[in-house]
Short mmCIF file of C-alpha atoms and ligand atoms in Angstrom, two decimals:
data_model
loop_
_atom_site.label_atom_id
_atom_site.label_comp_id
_atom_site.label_asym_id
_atom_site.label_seq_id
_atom_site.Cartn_x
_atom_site.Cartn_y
_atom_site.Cartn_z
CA UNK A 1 -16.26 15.92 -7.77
CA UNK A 2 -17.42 13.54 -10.52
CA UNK A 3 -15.28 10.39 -10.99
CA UNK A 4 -15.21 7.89 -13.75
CA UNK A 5 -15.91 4.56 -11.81
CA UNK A 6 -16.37 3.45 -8.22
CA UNK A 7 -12.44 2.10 -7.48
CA UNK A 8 -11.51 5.62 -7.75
CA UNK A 9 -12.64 6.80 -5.01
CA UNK A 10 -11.97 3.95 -2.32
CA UNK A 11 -10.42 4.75 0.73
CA UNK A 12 -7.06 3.46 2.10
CA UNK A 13 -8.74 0.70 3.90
CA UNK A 14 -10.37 -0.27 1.02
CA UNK A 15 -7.81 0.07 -2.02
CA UNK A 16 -5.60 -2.29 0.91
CA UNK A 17 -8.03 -5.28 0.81
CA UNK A 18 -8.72 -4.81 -2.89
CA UNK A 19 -4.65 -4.91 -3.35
CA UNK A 20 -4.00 -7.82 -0.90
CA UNK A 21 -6.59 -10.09 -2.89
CA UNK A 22 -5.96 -8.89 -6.38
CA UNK A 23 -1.68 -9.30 -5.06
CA UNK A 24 -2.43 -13.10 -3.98
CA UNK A 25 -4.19 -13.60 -7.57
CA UNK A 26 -1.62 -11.92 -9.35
CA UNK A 27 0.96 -13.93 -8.25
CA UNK A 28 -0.84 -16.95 -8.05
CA UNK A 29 -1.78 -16.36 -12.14
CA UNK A 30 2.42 -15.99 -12.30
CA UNK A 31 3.22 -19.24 -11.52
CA UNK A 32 1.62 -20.25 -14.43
CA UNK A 33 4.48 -18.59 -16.81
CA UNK A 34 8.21 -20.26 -17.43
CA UNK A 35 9.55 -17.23 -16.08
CA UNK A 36 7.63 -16.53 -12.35
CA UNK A 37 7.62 -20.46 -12.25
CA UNK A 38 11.28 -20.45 -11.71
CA UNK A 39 11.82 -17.46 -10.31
CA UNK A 40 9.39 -17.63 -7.61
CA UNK A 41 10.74 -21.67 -7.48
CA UNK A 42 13.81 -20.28 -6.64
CA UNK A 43 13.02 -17.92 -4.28
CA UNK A 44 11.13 -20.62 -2.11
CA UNK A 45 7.89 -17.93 -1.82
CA UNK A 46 4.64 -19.74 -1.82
CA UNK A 47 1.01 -18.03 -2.69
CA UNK A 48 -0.27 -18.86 0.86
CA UNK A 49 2.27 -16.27 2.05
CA UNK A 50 1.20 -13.44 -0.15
CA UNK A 51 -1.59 -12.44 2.14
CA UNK A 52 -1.50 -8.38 2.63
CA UNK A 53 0.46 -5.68 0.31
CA UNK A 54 3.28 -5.94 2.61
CA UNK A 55 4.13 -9.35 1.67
CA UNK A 56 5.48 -7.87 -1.72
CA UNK A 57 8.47 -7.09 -0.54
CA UNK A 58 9.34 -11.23 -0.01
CA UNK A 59 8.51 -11.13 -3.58
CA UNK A 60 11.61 -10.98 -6.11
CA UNK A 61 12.36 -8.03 -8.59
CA UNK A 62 12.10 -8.53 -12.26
CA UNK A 63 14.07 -6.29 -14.38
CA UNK A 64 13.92 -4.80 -17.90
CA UNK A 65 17.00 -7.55 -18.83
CA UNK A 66 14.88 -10.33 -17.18
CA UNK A 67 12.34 -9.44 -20.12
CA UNK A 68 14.64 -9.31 -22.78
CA UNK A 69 16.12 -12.15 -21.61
CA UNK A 70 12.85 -14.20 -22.02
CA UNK A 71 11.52 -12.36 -24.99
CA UNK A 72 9.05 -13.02 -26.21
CA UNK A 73 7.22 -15.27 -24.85
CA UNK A 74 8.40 -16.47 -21.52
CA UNK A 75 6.48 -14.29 -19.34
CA UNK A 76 2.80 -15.83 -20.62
CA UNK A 77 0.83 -16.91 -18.06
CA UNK A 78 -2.05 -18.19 -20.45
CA UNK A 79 -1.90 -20.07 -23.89
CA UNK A 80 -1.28 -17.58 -26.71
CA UNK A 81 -3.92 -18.47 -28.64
CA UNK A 82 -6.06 -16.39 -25.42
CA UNK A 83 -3.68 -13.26 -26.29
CA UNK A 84 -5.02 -10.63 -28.73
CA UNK A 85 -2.82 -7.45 -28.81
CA UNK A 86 1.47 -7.51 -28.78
CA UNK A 87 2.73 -3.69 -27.82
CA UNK A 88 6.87 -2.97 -27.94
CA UNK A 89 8.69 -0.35 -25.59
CA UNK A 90 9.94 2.36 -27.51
CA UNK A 91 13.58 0.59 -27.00
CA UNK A 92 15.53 4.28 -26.04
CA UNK A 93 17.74 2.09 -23.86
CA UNK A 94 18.43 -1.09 -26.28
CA UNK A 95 16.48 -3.83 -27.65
CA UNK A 96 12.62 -3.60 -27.00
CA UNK A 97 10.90 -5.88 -24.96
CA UNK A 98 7.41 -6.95 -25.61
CA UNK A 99 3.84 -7.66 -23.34
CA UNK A 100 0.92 -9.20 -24.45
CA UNK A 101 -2.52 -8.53 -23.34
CA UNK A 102 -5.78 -10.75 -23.42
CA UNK A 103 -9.15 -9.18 -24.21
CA UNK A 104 -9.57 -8.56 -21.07
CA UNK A 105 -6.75 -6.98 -20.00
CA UNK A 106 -7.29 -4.47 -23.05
CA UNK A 107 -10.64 -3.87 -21.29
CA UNK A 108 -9.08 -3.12 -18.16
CA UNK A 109 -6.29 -0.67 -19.55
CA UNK A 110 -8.64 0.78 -22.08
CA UNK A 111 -10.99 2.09 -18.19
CA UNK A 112 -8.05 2.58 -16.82
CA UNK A 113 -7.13 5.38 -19.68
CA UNK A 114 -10.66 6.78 -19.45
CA UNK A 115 -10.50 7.19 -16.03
CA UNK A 116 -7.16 8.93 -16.35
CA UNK A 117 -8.34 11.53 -19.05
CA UNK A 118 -11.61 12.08 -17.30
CA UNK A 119 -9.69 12.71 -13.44
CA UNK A 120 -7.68 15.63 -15.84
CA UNK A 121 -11.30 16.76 -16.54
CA UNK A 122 -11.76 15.44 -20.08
CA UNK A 123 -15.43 14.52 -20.83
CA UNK A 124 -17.17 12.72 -23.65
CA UNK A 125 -18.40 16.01 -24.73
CA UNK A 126 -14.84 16.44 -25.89
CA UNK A 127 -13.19 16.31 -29.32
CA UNK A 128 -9.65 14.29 -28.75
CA UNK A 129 -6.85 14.46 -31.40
CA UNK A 130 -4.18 11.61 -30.42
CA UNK A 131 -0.75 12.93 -31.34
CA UNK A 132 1.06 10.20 -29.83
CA UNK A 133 2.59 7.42 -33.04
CA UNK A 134 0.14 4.78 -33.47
CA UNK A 135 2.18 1.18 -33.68
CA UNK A 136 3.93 -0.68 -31.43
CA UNK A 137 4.47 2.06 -29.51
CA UNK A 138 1.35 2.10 -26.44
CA UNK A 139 0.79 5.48 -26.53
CA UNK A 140 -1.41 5.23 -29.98
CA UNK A 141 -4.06 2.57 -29.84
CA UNK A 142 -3.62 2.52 -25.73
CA UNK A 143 -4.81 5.92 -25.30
CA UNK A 144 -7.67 5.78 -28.45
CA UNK A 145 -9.20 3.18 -26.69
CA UNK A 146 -9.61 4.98 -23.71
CA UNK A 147 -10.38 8.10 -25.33
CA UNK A 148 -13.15 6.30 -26.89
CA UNK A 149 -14.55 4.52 -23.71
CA UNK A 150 -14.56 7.78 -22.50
CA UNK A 151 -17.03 8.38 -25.53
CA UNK A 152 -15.10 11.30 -27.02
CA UNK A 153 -14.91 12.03 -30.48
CA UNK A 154 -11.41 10.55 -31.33
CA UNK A 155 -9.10 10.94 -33.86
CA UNK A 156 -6.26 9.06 -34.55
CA UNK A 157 -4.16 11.41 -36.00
CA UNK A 158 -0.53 9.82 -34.99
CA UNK A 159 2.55 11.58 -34.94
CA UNK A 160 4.16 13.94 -37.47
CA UNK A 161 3.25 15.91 -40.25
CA UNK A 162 2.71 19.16 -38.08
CA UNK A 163 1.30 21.19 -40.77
CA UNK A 164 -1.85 18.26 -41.24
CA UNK A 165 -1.98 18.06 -37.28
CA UNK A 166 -3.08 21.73 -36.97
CA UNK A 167 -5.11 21.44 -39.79
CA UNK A 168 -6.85 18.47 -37.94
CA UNK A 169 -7.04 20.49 -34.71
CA UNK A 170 -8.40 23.79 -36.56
CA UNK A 171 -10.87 22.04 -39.06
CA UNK A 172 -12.54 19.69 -36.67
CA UNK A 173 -12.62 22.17 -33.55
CA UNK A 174 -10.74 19.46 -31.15
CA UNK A 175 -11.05 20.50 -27.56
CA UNK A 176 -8.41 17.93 -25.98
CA UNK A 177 -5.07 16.23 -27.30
CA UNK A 178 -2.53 14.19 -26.20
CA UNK A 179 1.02 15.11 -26.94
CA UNK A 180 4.98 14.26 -26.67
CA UNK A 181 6.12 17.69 -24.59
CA UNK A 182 8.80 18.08 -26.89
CA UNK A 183 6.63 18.13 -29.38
CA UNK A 184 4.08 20.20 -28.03
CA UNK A 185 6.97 22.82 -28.11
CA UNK A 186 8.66 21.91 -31.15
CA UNK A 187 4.68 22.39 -32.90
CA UNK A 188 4.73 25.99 -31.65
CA UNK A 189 6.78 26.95 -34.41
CA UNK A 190 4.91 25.55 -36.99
CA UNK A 191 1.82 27.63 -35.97
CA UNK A 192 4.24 30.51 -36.24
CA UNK A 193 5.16 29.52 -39.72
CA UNK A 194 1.20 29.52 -40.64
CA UNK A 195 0.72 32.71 -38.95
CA UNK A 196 -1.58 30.97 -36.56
CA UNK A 197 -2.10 31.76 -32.94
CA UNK A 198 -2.68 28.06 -31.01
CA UNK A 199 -4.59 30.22 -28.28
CA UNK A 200 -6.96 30.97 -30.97
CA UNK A 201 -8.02 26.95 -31.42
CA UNK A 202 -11.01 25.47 -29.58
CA UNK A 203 -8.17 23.55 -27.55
CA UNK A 204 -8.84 23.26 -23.78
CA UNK A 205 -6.68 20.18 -22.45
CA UNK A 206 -3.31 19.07 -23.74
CA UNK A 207 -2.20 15.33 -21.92
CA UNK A 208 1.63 15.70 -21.76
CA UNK A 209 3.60 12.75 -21.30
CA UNK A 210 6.05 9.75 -22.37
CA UNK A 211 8.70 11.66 -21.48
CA UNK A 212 10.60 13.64 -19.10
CA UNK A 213 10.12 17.13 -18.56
CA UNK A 214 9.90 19.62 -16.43
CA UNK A 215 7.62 22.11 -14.72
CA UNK A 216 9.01 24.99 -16.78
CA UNK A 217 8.08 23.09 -19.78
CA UNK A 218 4.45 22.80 -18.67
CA UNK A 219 4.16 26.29 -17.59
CA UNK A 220 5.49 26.93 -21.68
CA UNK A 221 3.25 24.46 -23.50
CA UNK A 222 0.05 25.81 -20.99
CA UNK A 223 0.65 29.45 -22.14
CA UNK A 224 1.63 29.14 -25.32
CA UNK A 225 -1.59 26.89 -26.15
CA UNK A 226 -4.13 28.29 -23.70
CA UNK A 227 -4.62 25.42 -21.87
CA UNK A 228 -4.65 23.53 -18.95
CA UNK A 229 -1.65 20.50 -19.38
CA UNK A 230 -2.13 17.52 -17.25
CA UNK A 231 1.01 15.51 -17.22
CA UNK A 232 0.70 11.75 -17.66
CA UNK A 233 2.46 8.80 -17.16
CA UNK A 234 3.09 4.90 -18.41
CA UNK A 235 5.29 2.66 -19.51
CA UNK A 236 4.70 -0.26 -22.21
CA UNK A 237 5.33 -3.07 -19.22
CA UNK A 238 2.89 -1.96 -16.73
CA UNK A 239 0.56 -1.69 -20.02
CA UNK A 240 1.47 1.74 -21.08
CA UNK A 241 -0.59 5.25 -20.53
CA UNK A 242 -2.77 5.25 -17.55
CA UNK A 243 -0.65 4.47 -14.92
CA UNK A 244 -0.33 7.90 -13.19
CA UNK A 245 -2.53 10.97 -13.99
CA UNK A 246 -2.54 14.40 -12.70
CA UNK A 247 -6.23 15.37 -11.83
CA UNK A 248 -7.48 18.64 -11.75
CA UNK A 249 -5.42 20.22 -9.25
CA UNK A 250 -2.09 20.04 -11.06
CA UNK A 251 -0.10 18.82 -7.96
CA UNK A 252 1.42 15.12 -8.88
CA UNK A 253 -0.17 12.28 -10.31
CA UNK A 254 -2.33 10.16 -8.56
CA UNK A 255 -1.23 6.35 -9.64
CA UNK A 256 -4.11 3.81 -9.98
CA UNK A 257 -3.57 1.54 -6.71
CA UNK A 258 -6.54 -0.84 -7.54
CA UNK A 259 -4.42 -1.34 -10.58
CA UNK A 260 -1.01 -1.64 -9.57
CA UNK A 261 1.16 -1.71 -6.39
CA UNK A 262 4.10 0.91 -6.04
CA UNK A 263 7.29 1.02 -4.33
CA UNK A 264 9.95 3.52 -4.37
CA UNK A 265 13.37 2.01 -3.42
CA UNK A 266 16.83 2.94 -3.47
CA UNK A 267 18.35 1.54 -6.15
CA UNK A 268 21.91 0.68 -4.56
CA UNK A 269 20.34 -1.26 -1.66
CA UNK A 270 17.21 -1.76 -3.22
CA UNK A 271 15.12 -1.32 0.21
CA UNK A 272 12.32 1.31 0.49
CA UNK A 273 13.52 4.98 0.43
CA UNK A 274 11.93 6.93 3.82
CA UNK A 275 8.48 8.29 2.70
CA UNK A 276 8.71 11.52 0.56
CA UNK A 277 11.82 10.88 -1.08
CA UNK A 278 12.82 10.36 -4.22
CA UNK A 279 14.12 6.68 -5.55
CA UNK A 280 13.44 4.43 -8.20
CA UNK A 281 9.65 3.45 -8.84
CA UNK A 282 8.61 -0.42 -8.61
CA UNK A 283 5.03 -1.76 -9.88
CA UNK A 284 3.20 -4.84 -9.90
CA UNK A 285 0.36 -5.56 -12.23
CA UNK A 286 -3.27 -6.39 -10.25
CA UNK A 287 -4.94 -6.82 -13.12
CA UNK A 288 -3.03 -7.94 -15.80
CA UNK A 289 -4.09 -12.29 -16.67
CA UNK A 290 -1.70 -12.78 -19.79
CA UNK A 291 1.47 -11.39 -19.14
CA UNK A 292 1.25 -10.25 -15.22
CA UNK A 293 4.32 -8.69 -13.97
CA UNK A 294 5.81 -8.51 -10.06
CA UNK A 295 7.87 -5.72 -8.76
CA UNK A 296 9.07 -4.64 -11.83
CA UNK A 297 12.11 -2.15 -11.92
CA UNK A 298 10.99 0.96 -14.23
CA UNK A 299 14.51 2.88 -13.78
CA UNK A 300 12.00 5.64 -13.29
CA UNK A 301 12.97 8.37 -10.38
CA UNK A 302 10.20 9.82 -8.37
CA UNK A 303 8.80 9.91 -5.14
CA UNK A 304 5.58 9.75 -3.45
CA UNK A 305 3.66 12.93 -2.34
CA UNK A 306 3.48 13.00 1.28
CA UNK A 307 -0.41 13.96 2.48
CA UNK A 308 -3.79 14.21 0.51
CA UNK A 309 -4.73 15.46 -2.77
CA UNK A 310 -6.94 18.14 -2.24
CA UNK A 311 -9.54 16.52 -4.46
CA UNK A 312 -10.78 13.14 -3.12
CA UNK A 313 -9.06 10.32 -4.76
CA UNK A 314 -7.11 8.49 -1.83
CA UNK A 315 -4.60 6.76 -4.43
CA UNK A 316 -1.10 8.16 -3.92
CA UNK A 317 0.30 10.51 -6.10
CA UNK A 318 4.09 10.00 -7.40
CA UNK A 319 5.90 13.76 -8.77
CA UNK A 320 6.99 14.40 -12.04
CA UNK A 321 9.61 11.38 -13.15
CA UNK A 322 13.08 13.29 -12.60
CA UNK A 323 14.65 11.21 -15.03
CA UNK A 324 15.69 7.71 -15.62
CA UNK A 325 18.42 5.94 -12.91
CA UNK A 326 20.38 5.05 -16.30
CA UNK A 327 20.04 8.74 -17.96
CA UNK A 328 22.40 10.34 -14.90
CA UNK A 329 25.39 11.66 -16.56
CA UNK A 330 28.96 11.78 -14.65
CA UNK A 331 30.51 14.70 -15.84
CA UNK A 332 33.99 15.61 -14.32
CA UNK A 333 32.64 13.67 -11.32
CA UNK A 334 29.47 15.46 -11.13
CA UNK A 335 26.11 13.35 -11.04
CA UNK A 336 23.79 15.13 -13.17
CA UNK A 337 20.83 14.92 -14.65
CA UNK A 338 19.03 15.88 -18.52
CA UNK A 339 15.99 17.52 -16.53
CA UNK A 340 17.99 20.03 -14.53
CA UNK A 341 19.42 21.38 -17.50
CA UNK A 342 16.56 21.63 -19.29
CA UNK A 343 14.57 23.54 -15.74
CA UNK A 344 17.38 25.88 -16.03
CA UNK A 345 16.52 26.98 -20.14
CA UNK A 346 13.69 26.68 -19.72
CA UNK A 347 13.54 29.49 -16.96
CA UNK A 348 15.31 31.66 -19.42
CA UNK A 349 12.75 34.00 -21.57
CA UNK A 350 15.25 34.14 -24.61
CA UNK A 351 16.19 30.47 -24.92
CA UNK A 352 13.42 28.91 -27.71
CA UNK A 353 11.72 25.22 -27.50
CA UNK A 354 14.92 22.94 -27.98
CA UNK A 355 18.47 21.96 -26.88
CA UNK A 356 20.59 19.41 -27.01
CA UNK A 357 23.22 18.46 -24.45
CA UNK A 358 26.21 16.91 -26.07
CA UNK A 359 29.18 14.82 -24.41
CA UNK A 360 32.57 14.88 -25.39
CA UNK A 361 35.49 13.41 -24.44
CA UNK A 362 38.68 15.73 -24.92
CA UNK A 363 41.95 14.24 -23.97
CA UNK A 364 41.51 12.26 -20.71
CA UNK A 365 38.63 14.99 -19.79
CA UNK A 366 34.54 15.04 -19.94
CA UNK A 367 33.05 17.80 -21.79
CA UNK A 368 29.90 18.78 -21.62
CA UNK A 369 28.47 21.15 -24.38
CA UNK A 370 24.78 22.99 -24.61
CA UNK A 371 23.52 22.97 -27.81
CA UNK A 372 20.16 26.03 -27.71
CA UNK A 373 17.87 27.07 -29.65
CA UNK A 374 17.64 30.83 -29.27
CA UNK A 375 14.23 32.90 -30.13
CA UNK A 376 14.14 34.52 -33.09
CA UNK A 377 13.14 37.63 -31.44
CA UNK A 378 16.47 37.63 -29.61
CA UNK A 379 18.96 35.87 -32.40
CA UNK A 380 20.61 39.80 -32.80
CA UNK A 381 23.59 39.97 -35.20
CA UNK A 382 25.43 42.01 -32.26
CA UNK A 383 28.09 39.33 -31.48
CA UNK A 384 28.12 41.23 -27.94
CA UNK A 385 24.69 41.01 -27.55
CA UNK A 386 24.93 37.12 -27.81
CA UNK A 387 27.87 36.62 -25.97
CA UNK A 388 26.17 38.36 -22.74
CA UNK A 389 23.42 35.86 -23.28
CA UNK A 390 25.66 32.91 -23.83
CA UNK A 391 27.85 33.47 -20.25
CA UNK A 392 24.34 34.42 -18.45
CA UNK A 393 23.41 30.44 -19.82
CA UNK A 394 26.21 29.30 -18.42
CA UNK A 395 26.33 31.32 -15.38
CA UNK A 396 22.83 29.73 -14.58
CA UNK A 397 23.59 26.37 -15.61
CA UNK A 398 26.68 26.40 -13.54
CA UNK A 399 24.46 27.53 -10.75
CA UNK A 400 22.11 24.10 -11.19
CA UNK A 401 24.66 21.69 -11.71
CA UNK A 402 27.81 22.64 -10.57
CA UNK A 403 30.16 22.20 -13.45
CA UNK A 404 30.52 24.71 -16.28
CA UNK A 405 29.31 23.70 -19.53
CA UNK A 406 30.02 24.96 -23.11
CA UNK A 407 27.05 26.80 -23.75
CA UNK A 408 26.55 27.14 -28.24
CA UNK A 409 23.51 29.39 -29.05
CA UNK A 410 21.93 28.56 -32.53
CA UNK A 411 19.12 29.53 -34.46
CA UNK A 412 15.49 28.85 -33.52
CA UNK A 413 14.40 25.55 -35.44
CA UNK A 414 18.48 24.61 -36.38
CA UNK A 415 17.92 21.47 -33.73
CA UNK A 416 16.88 18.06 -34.63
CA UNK A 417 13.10 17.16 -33.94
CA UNK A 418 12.10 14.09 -33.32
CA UNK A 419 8.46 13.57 -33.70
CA UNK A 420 8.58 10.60 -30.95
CA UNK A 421 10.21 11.24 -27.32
CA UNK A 422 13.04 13.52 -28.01
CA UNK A 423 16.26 13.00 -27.77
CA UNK A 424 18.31 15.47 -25.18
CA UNK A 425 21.83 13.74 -24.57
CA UNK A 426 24.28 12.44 -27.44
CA UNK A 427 27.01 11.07 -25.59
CA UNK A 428 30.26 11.03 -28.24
CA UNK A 429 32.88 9.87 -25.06
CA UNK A 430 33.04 6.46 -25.93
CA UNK A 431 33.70 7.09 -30.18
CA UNK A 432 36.75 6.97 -31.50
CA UNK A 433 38.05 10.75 -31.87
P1 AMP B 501 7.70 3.15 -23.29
O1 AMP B 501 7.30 1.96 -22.51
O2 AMP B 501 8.70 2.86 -24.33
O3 AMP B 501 6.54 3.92 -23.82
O4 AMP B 501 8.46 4.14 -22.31
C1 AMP B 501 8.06 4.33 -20.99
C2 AMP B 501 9.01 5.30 -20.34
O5 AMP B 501 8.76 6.64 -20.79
C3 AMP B 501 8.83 5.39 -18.85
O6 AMP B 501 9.50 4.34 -18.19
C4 AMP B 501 9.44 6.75 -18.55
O7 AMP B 501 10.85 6.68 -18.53
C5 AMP B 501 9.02 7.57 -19.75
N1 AMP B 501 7.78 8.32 -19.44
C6 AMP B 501 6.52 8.01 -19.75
N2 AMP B 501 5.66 8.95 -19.31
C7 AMP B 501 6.40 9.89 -18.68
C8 AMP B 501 6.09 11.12 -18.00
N3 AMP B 501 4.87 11.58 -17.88
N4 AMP B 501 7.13 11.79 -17.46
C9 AMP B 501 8.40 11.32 -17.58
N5 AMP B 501 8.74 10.20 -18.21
C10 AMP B 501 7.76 9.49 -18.76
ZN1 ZN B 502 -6.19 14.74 -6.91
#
């Protein structure tokens, strides 16, 4: 197996000393911002008694509102004239928060990317369009500079403008992209509209990530493109992509450890969930000097992958994100969330690349409707035709989640598309009817 740099490959023993001294650094280098000078202040916690990976858990949590709350500065742990690069979160659940990274810490995340695309088996033979928005949001210049440490050809082609993105892909023979799901499926149609079959492109690789989704959707995107999809995962505080990777085998995705330290906890009593389960996902920076960050609360639910990878990278793997902790829905008093919805249509062979889940609020009751796209193939004028369709929908939905939704079938391409992570729920309970 060829890896991209030595830390990949270190054993458990190792990646534990590596963590404990780059843990005792980390939060040392915290001390020196407002924020972790308080906070760790407060919680009486010296450095001397950061001395393993265990200790993290004497460590306190910091939270998406504990950035916001100190935006944008508070969290610098070096002058600002030493910071070179400010990147936003994409702000889907409020105001954005922001990180700033030193030269060095660019360095780090830009290896850090390479090694990610290279453990999904890209290779600086490769041609790499980047489809992800260039901007604030990390997904643009973070994974171009990776791509290009990599030594790919890279092309910053951003998001949007379909019809110029398949030119792009077609004229300059581009072996490997990166790509918003949702948009990887939404794009489909637009070759359709050209009369052009993706499986006839030079493409080998498609990165998938930013956003949710779910195996079904992967299994789509792979077939409809003729290529292998690797899903990968980030967010903007721990840097952005290049957190988590799948490698070759397809089977989780193995999360940098020399990088970062993860926990999994429940998010009611915040202590560790038992091993294999799924909670909310914690990380600490290891490497970050600027703007280092300690057990910081993603809202992310996953869980680790009990046992080995079969390839030979000892870093834990973490499964697909289910969803966010704040994206559950309570309908009728059913917990449920945007991703088993979407596993269910996507199982279906004559439900097309979007929906939309809609929330109402009729009288004193929740409603839930279905918004789908339906393939053209199968959009019959034969009302009967689509009302079979419509109660096997709900049938299977009901099946998943318990509740029976209002299941509306509409045309193929009727949906809104949203070049950047789609948006699945529009909640209307709260607006005045
Ligand atoms: P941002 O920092 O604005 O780019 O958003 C990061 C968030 O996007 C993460 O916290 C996740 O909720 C979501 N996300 C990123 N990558 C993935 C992925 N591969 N699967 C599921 N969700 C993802
Ligand atoms: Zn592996």
């Amino acid at each position: 197996m060829q890896v991209f740099d030595s830390q990949e490959l270190l054993d458990r023993a190792e990646l534990e000393k590596l963590q404990a001294v780059r843990l005792k650094n980390t939060v040392y280098q915290a001390t020196a911002s407002l924020f972790y000078r308080n906070r760790l202040a407060r919680s009486g916690i010296k450095v001397a008694q950061v001395n393993s990976p265990e200790d993290i858990s004497r460590l306190p949590f910091t939270t998406k509102e504990d950035l916001r709350e100190h935006y944008p500065f508070g969290f610098l742990a070096m002058p600002r004239e030493k910071m070179v690069r400010l990147h936003a979160s994409s702000g889907t659940t409020g105001t954005s928060t922001v990180i700033l990274h030193t030269q060095n810490d660019l360095n780090t995340w830009a290896d850090l990317v390479a090694r990610s695309m290279h453990c999904a088996g890209v290779r600086s033979s490769d041609t790499f369009q980047n489809m992800s928005g260039y901007g604030l949001f990390t997904g643009g210049l973070g994974i171009h500079y990776g791509a290009e440490r990599l030594g790919c050809l890279t092309i910053p082609a951003g998001a949007g403008n379909s019809k110029r993105q398949i030119r792009m892909l077609k004229d300059f023979q581009v072996t490997v992209a990166h790509i918003i799901p949702s948009y990887a499926l939404h794009l489909s149609s637009v070759f359709k509209e050209l009369e052009l079959d993706p499986r006839s492109l030079d493409l080998r690789i498609l990165l998938i990530g930013a956003e949710p989704h779910t195996e079904e959707v992967r299994a789509r995107i792979q077939e409809i493109y003729g290529v292998q999809a690797y899903n990968s995962y980030g967010l903007s505080e721990m840097n952005g992509p290049g957190v988590a990777f799948e490698c070759a085998h397809q089977t989780g995705m193995h999360l940098w450890e020399d990088a970062y330290i993860a926990e999994i906890i429940d998010p009611e009593t915040l202590e560790p969930v038992p091993e294999g389960q799924v909670g909310e996902l914690v990380l600490t920076t290891l490497c970050r000097k600027g703007m280092p960050i300690l057990r910081y609360r993603t809202r992310d639910l996953t869980r680790f992958i009990p046992g080995e990878c079969k390839c030979a990278r000892r870093h834990r793997r973490i499964d697909r994100i289910t969803g966010r902790s704040d994206d559950m829905m309570v309908i009728k008093g059913v917990n449920i969330y945007p991703m088993q919805v979407e596993k269910v249509l996507m199982s279906i062979p004559e439900v097309g690349q979007n929906y939309l889940i809609q929330l109402e609020r009729e009288g004193y009751l929740d409603q839930m409707q279905v918004r789908v796209e339906i393939r053209d193939e199968f959009f019959v004028e034969d009302m009967r035709e689509l009302q079979k369709l419509q109660q096997k929908i709900a049938g299977l939905l009901r099946e998943e989640i318990l509740i029976s939704p209002k299941v509306d079938l509409v045309e193929h391409n009727s949906l809104p598309n949203s070049q950047g992570k789609a948006q699945r729920v529009v909640d209307k309970r709260n607006e005045p009817g």
